[in-house]
PDB file of C-alpha atoms and ligand atoms in Angstrom:
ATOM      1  CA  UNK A   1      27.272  -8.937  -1.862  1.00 69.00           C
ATOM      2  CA  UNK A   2      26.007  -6.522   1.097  1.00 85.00           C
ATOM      3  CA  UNK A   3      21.996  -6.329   1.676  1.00 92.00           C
ATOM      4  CA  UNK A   4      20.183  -4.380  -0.307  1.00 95.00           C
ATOM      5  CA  UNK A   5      17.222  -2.357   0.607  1.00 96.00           C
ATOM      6  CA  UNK A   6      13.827  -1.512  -0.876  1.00 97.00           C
ATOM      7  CA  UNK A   7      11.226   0.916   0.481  1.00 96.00           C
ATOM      8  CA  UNK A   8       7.603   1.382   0.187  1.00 97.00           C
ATOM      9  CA  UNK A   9       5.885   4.023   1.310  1.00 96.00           C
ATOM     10  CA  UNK A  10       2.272   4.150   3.693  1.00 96.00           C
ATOM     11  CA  UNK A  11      -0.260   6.279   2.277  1.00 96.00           C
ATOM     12  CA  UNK A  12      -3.324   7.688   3.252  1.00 97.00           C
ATOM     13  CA  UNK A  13      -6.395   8.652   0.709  1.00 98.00           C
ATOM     14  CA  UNK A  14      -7.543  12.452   1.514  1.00 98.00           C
ATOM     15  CA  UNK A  15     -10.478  11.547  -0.946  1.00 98.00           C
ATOM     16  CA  UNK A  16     -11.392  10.116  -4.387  1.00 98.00           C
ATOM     17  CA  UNK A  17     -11.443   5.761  -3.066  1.00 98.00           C
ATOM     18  CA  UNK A  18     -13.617   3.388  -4.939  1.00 98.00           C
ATOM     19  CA  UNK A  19     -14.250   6.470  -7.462  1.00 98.00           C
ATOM     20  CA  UNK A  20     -10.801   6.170  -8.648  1.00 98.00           C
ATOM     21  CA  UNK A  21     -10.653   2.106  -9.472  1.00 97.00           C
ATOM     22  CA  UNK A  22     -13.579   3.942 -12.313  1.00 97.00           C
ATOM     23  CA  UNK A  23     -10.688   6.269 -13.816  1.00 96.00           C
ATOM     24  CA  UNK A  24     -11.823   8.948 -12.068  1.00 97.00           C
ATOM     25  CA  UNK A  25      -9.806  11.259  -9.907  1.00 97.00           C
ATOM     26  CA  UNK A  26      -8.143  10.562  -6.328  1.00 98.00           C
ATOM     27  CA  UNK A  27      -5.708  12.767  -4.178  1.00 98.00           C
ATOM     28  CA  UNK A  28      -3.562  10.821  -1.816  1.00 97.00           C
ATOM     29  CA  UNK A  29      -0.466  11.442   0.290  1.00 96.00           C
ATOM     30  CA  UNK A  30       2.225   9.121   1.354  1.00 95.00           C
ATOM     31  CA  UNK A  31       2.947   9.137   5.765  1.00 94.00           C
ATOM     32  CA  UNK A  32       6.215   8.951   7.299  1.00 89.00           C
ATOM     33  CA  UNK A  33       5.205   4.786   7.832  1.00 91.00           C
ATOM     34  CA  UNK A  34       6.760   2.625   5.096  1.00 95.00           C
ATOM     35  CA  UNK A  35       7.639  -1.387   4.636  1.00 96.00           C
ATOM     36  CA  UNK A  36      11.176  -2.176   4.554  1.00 97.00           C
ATOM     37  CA  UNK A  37      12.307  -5.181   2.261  1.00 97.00           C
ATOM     38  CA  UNK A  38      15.861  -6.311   2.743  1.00 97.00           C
ATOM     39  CA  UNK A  39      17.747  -8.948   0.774  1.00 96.00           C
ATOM     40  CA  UNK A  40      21.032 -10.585   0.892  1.00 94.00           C
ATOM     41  CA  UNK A  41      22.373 -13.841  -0.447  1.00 90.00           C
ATOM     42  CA  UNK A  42      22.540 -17.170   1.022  1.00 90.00           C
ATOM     43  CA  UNK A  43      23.309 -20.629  -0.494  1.00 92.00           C
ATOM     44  CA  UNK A  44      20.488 -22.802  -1.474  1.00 93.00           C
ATOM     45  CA  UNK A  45      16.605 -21.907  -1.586  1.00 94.00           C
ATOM     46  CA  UNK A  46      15.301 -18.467  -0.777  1.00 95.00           C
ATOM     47  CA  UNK A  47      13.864 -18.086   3.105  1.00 93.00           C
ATOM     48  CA  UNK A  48      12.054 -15.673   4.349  1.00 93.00           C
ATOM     49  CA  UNK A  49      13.607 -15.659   8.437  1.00 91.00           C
ATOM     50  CA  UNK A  50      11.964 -12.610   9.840  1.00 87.00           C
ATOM     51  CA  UNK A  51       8.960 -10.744   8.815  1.00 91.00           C
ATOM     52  CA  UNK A  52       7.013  -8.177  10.810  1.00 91.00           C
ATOM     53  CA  UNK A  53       4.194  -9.066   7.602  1.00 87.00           C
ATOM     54  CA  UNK A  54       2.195 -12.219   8.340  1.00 86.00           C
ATOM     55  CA  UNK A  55      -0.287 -13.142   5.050  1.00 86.00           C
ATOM     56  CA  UNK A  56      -0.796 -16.105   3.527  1.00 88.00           C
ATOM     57  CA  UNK A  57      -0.607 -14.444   0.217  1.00 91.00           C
ATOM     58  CA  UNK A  58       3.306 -13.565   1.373  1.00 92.00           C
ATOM     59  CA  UNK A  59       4.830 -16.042  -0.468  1.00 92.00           C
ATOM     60  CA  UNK A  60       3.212 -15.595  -4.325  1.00 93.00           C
ATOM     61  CA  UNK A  61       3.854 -11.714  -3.561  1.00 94.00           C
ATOM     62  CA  UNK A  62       7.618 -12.977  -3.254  1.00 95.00           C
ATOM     63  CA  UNK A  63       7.492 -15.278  -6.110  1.00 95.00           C
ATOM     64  CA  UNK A  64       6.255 -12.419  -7.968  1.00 95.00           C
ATOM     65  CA  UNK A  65       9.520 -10.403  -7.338  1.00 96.00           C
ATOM     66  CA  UNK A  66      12.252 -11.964  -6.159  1.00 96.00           C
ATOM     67  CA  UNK A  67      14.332 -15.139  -7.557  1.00 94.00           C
ATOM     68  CA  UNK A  68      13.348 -18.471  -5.872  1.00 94.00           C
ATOM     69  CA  UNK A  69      16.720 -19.704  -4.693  1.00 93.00           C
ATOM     70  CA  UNK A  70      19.844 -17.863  -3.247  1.00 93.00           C
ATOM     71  CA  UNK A  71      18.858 -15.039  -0.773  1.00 95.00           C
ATOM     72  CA  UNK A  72      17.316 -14.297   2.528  1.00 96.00           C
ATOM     73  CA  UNK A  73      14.535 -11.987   2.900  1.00 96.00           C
ATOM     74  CA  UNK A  74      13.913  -9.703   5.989  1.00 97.00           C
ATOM     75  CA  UNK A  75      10.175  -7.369   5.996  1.00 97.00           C
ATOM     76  CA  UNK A  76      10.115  -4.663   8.353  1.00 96.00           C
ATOM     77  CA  UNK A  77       7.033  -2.499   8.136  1.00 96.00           C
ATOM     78  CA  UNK A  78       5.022  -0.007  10.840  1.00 92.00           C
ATOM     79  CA  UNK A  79       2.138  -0.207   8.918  1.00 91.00           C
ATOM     80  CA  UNK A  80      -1.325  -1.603  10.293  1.00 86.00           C
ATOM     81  CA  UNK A  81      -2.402  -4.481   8.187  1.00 83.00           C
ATOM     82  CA  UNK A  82      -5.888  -3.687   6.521  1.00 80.00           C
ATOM     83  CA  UNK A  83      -6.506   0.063   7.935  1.00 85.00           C
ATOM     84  CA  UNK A  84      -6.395   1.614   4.680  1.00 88.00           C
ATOM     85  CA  UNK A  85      -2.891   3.080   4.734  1.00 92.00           C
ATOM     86  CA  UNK A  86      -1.635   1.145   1.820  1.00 92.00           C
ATOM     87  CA  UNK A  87       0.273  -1.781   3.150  1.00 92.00           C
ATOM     88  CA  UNK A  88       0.113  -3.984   0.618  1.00 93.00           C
ATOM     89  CA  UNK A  89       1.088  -1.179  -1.910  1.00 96.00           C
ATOM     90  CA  UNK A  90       4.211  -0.567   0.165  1.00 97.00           C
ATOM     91  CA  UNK A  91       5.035  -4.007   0.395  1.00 96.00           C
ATOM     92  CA  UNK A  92       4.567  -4.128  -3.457  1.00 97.00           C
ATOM     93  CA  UNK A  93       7.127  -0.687  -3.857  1.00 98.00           C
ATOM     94  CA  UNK A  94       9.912  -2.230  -1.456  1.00 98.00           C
ATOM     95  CA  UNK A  95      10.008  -5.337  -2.921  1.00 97.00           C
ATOM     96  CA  UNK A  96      10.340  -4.098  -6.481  1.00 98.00           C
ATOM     97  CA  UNK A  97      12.570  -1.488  -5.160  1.00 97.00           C
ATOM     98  CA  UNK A  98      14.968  -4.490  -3.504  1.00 97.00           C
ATOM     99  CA  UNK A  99      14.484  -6.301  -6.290  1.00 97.00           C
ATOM    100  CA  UNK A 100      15.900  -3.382  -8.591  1.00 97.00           C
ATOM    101  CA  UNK A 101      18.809  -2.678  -6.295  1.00 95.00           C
ATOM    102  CA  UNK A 102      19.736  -6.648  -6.459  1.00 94.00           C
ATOM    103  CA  UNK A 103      20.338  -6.253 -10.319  1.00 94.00           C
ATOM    104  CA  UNK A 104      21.971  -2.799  -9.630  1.00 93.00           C
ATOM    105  CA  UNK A 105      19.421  -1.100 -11.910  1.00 93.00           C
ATOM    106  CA  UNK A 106      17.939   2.412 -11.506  1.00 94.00           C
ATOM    107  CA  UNK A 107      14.399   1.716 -13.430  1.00 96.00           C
ATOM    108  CA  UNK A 108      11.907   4.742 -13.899  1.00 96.00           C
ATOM    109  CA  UNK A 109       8.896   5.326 -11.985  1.00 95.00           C
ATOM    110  CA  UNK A 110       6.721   4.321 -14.563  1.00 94.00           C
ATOM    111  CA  UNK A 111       8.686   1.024 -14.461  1.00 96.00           C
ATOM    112  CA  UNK A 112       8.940   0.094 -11.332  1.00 97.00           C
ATOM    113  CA  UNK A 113       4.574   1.061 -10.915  1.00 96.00           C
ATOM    114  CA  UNK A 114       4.226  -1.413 -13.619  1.00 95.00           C
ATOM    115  CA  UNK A 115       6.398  -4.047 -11.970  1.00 96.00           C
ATOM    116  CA  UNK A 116       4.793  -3.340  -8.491  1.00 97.00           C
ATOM    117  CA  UNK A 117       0.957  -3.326 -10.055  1.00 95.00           C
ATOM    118  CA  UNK A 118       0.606  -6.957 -10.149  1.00 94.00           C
ATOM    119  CA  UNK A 119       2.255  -7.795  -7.449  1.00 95.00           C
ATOM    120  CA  UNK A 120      -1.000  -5.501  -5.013  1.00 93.00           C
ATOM    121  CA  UNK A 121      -2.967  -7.561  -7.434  1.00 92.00           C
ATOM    122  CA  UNK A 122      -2.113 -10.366  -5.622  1.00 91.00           C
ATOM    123  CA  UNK A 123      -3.838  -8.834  -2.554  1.00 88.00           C
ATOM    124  CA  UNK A 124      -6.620  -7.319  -4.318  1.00 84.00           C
ATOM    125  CA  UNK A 125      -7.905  -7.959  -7.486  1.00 80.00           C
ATOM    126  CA  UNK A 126      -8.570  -4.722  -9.583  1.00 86.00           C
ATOM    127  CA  UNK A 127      -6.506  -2.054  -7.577  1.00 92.00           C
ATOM    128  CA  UNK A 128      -6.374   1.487  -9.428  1.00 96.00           C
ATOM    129  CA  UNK A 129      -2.755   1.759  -8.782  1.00 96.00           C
ATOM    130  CA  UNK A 130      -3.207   4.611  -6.381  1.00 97.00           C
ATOM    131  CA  UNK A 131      -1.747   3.325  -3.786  1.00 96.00           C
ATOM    132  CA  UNK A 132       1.435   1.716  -5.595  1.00 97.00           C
ATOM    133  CA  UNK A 133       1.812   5.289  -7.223  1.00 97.00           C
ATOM    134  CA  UNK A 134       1.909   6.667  -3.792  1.00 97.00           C
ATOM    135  CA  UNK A 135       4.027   3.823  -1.959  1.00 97.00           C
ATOM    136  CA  UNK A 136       6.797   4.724  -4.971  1.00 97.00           C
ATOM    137  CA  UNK A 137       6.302   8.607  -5.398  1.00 94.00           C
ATOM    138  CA  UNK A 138       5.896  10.233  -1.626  1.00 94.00           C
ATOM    139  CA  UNK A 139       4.452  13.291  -1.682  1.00 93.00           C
ATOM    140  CA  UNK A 140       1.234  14.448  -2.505  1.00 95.00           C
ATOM    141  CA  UNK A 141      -0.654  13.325  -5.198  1.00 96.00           C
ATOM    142  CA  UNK A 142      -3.529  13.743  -7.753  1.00 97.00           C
ATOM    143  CA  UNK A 143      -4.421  10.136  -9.258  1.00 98.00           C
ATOM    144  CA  UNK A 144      -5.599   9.267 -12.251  1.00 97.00           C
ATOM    145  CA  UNK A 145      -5.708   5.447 -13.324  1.00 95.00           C
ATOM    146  CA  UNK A 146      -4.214   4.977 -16.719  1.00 80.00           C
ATOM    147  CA  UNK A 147      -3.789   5.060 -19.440  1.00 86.00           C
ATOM    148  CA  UNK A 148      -2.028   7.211 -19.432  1.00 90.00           C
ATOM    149  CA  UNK A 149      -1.392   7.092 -15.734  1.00 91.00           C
ATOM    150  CA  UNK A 150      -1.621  10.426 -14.132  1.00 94.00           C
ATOM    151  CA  UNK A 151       0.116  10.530 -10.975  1.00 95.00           C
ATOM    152  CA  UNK A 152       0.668  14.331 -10.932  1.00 95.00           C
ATOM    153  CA  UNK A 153       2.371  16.044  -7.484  1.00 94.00           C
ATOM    154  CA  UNK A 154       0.139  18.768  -5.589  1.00 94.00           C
ATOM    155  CA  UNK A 155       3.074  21.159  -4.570  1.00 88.00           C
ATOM    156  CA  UNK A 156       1.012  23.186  -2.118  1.00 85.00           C
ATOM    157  CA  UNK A 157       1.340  24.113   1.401  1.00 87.00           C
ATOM    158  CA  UNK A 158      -1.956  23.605   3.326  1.00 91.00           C
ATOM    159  CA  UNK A 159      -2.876  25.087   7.055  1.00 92.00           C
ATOM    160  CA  UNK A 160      -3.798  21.951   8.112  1.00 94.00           C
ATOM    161  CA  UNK A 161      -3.303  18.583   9.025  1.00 93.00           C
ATOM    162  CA  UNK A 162      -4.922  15.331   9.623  1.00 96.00           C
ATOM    163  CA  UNK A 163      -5.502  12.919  12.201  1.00 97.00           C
ATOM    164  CA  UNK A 164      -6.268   9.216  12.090  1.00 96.00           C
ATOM    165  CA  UNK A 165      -9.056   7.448  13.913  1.00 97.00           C
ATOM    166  CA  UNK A 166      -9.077   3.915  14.109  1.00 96.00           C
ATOM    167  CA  UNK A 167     -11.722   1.761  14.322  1.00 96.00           C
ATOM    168  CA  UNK A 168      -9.612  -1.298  15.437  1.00 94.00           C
ATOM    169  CA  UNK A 169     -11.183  -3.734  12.659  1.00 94.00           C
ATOM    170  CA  UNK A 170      -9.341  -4.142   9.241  1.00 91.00           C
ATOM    171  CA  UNK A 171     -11.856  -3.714   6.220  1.00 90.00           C
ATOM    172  CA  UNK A 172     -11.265  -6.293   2.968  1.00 91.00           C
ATOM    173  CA  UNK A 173     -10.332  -4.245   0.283  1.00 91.00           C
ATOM    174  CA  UNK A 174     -10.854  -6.887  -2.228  1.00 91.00           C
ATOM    175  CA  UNK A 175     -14.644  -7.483  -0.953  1.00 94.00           C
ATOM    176  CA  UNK A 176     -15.259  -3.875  -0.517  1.00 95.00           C
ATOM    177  CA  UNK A 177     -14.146  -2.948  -4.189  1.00 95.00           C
ATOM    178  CA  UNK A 178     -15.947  -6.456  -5.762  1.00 95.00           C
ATOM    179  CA  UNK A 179     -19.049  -4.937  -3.147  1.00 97.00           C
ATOM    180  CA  UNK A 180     -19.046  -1.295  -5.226  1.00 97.00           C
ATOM    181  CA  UNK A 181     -18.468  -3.322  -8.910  1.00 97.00           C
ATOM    182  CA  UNK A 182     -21.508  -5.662  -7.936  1.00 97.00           C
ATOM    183  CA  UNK A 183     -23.555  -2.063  -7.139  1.00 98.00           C
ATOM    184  CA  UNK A 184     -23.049  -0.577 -10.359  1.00 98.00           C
ATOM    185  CA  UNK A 185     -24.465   1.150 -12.441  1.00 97.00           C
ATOM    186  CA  UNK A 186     -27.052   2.129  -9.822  1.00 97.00           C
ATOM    187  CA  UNK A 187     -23.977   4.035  -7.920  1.00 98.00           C
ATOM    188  CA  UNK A 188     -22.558   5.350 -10.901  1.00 98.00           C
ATOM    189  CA  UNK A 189     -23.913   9.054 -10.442  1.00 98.00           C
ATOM    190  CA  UNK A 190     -21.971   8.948  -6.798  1.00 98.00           C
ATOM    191  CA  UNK A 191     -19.065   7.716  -8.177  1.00 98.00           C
ATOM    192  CA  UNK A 192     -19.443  10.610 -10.519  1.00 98.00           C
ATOM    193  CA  UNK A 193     -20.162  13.323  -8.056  1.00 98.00           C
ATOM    194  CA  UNK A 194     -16.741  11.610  -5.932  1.00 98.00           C
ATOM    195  CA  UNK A 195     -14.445  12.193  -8.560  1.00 98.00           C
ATOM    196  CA  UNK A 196     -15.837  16.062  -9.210  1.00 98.00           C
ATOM    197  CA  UNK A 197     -15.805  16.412  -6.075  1.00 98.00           C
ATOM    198  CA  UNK A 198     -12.240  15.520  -5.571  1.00 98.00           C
ATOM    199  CA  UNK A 199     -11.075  18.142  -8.399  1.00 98.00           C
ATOM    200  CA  UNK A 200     -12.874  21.080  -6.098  1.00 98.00           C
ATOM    201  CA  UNK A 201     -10.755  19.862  -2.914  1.00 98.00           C
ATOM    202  CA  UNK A 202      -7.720  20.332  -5.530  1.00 97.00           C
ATOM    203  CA  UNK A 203      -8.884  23.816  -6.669  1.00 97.00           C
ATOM    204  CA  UNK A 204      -9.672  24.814  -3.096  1.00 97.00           C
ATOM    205  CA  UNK A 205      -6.995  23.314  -0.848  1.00 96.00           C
ATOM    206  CA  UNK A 206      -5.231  26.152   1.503  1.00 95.00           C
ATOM    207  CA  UNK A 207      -9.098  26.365   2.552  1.00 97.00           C
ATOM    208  CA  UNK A 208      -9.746  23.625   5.764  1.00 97.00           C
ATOM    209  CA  UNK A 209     -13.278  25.187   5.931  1.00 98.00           C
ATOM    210  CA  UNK A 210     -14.491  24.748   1.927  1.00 98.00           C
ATOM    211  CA  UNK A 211     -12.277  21.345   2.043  1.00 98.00           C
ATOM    212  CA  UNK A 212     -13.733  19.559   5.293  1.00 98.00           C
ATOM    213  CA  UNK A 213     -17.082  20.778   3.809  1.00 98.00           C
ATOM    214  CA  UNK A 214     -16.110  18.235   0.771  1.00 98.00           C
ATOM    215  CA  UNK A 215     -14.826  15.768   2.943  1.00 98.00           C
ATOM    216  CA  UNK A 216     -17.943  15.378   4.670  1.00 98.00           C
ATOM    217  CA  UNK A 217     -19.927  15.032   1.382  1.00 98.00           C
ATOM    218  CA  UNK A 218     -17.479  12.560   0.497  1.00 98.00           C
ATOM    219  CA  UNK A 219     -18.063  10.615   2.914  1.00 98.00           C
ATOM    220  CA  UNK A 220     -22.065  10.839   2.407  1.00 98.00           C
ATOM    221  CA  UNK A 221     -21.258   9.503  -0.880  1.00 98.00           C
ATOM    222  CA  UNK A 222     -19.545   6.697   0.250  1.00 98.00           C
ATOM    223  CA  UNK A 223     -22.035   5.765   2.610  1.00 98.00           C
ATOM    224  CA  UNK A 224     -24.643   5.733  -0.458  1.00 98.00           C
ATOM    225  CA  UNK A 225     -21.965   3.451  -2.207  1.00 98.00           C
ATOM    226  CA  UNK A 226     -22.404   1.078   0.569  1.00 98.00           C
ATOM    227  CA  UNK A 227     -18.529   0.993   2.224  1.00 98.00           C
ATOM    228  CA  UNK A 228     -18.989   2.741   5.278  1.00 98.00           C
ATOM    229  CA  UNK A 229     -20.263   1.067   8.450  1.00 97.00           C
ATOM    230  CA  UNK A 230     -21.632   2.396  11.935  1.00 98.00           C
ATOM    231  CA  UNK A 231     -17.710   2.126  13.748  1.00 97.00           C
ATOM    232  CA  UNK A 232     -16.881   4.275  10.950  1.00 98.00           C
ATOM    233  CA  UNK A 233     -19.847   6.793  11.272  1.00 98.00           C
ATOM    234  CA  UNK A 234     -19.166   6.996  15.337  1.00 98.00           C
ATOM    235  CA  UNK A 235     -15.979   8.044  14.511  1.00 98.00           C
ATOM    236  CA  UNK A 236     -16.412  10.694  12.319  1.00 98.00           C
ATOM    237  CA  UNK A 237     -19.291  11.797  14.325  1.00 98.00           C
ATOM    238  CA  UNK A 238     -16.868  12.156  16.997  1.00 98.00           C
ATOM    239  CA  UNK A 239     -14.048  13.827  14.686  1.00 98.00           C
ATOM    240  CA  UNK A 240     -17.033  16.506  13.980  1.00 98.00           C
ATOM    241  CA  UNK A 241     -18.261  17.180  17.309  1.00 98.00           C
ATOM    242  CA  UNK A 242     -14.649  17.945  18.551  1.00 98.00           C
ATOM    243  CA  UNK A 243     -14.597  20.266  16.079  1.00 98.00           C
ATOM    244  CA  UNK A 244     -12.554  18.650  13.034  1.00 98.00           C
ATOM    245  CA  UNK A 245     -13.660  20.990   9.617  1.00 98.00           C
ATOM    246  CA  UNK A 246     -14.497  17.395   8.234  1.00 98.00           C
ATOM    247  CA  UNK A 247     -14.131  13.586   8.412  1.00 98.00           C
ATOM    248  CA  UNK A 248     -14.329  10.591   6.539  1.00 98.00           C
ATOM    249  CA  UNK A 249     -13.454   6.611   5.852  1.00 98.00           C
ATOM    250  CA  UNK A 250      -9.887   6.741   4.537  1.00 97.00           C
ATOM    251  CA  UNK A 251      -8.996   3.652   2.083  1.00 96.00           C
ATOM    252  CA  UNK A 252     -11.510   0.851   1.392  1.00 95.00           C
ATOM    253  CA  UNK A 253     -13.997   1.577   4.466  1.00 96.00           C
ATOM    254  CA  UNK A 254     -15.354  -1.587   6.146  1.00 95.00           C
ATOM    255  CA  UNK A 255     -13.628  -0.974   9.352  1.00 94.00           C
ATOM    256  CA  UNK A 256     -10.069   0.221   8.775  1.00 95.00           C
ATOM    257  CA  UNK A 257      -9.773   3.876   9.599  1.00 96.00           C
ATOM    258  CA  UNK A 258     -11.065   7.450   9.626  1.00 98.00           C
ATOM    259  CA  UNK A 259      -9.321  11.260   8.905  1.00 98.00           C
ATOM    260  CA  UNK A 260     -10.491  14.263  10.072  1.00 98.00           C
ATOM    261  CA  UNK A 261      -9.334  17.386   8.737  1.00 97.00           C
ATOM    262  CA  UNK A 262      -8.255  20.186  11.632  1.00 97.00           C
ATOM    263  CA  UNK A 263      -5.942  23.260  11.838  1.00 96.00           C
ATOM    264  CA  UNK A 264      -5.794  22.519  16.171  1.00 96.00           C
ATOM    265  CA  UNK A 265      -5.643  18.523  16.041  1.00 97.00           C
ATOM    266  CA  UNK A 266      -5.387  18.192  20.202  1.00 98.00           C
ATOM    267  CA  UNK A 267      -9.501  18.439  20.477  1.00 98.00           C
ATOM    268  CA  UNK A 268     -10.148  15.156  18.597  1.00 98.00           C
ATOM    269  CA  UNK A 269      -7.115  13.425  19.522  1.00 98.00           C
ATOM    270  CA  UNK A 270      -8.429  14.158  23.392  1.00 98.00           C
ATOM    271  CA  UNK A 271     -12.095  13.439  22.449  1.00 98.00           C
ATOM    272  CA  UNK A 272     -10.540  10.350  20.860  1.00 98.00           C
ATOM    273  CA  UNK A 273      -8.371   9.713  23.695  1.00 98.00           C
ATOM    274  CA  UNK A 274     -11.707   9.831  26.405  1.00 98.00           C
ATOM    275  CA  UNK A 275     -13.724   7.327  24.069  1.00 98.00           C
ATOM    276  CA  UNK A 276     -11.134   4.817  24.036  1.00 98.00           C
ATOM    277  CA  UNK A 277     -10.049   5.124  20.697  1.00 98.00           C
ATOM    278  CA  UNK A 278      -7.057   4.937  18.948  1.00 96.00           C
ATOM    279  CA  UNK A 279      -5.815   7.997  17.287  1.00 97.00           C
ATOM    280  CA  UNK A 280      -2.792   9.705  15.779  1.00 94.00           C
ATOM    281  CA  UNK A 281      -1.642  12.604  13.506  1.00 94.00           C
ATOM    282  CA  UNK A 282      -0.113  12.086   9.948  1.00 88.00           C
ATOM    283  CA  UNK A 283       2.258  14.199   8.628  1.00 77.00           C
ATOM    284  CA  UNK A 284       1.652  14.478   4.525  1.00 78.00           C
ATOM    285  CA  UNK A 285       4.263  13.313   2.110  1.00 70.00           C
ATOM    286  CA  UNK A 286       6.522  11.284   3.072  1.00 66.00           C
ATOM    287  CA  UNK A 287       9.671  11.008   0.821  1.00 66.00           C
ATOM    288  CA  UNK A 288      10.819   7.847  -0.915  1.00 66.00           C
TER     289      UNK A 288
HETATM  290  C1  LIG B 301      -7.762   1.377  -1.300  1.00 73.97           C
HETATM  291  O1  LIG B 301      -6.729   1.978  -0.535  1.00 73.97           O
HETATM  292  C2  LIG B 301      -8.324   2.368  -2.283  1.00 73.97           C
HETATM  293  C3  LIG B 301      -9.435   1.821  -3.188  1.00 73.97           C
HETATM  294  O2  LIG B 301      -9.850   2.925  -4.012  1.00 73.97           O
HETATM  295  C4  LIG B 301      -8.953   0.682  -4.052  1.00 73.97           C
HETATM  296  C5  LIG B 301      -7.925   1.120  -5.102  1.00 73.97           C
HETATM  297  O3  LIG B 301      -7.856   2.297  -5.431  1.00 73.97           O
HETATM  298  O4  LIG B 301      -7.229   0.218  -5.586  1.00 73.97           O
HETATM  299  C6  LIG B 301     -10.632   1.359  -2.386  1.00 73.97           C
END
């Protein structure tokens, strides 16, 4: 047999986290990062000999998957561990994705997101599936947790583009979403007001001016639901004053990282840049 392959995609959350683990809606698009799973056979019991993924919930995410004896397992992934751009989710895709190429199947979408589900519950306990759903899909996507699953695709062409900010800590998304669980129902009007206000960024998208004006109310509500932090809110201060139409936590919050939303991304990445801080663009939807 010759390796086989799996893919996962990154992703990054333009708004609609936390609010979405409550069914409500999230839009999200995959990056051109992924996590690469490959697989071939070997006598005896299975070994993991190189992995660019170092977690010490690795091996039950394997178990999960892949058989326990005959094959070697290889994990190549550009994805920064804990920053919010789904790594766990695309470790979850390209393992059931291997997994489905080693039995020479061709499963669904729908069937591979319910395979891959449980295996991001090993890294966090309630996920929404948003992630997975992006990790399998690409593109661009509006997110609703089932059922029945919505993962719809937002086929629109937008004037702008986004750029990361990183704090250089990685949040705990299991904490962070147990955090927001242990606050309700006193948040539940902000978790409200997120998901609304994720269906106007839908309805107004080609727009960087009403959108980054959402963005930044976003991320108000977030702060209210007690996952943002004061690395976060230097960042997207700075995002703002370089002139980004709007900023916000992307992903769990508690470190990890911010986007800004800009049509001329060289002013923050150079305000960035002079504070010391890491910084990149994403380009939306990746494909699988
Ligand atoms: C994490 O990337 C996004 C959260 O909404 C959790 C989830 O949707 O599973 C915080």
């Amino acid at each position: 047999m010759t390796p086989v392959v799996g893919r996962g995609l990154g992703k990054l959350i333009l708004c609609g986290e936390h609010a979405v683990v409550y069914g409500h809606a999230a839009l999200a698009f995959a990056v051109d990062r992924a996590t690469e799973v490959t697989v071939e056979p070997r006598a005896g019991r299975r070994a993991l000999t190189d992995s660019d993924v170092s977690d010490p919930r690795l091996e039950a995410a394997l178990d999960a998957v892949l058989p326990a004896e005959g094959l070697t397992v290889r994990i190549r992934s550009d994805l920064p561990v804990g920053r919010g751009m789904g790594s766990s989710a695309a470790l979850a895709a390209a393992l059931v994705r291997a997994r489905a190429a080693l039995d020479g199947a061709r499963p669904t979408f729908e069937a591979l997101f319910e395979r891959a589900l449980p295996v991001e519950r090993v890294f966090h306990g309630n996920p929404s599936g948003l992630d997975v759903a992006v990790a399998l899909r690409g593109g661009f996507l509006l997110y609703r947790r089932g059922p029945p699953l919505q993962a719809v695709p937002v086929e629109v062409s937008v004037p702008w583009q986004v750029v990361v900010l990183d704090t250089g800590r990685a949040g705990n998304t299991a904490d962070l979403v147990a955090g927001v669980a242990s606050r309700r129902p006193a948040i539940d009007a902000a978790l409200e007001r997120i998901g609304a206000l994720v269906l106007d960024v839908r309805a107004h998208l080609p727009d960087p001016v009403a959108v980054g004006a959402l963005l930044d109310e976003n991320q108000s509500l977030l702060e209210q639901i007690g996952v943002s932090d004061p690395d976060i809110e230097r960042l997207v201060a700075l995002a703002r004053a370089a002139g980004a139409h709007g900023a916000k936590l992307s992903g769990a919050g508690g470190g990890g990282i911010v986007i800004a939303l800009v049509t001329d991304p060289e002013p923050v990445l150079r305000a960035a840049r002079a504070a010391g801080v890491t910084a990149f663009t994403a380009a939306i939807g990746g494909a699988p």
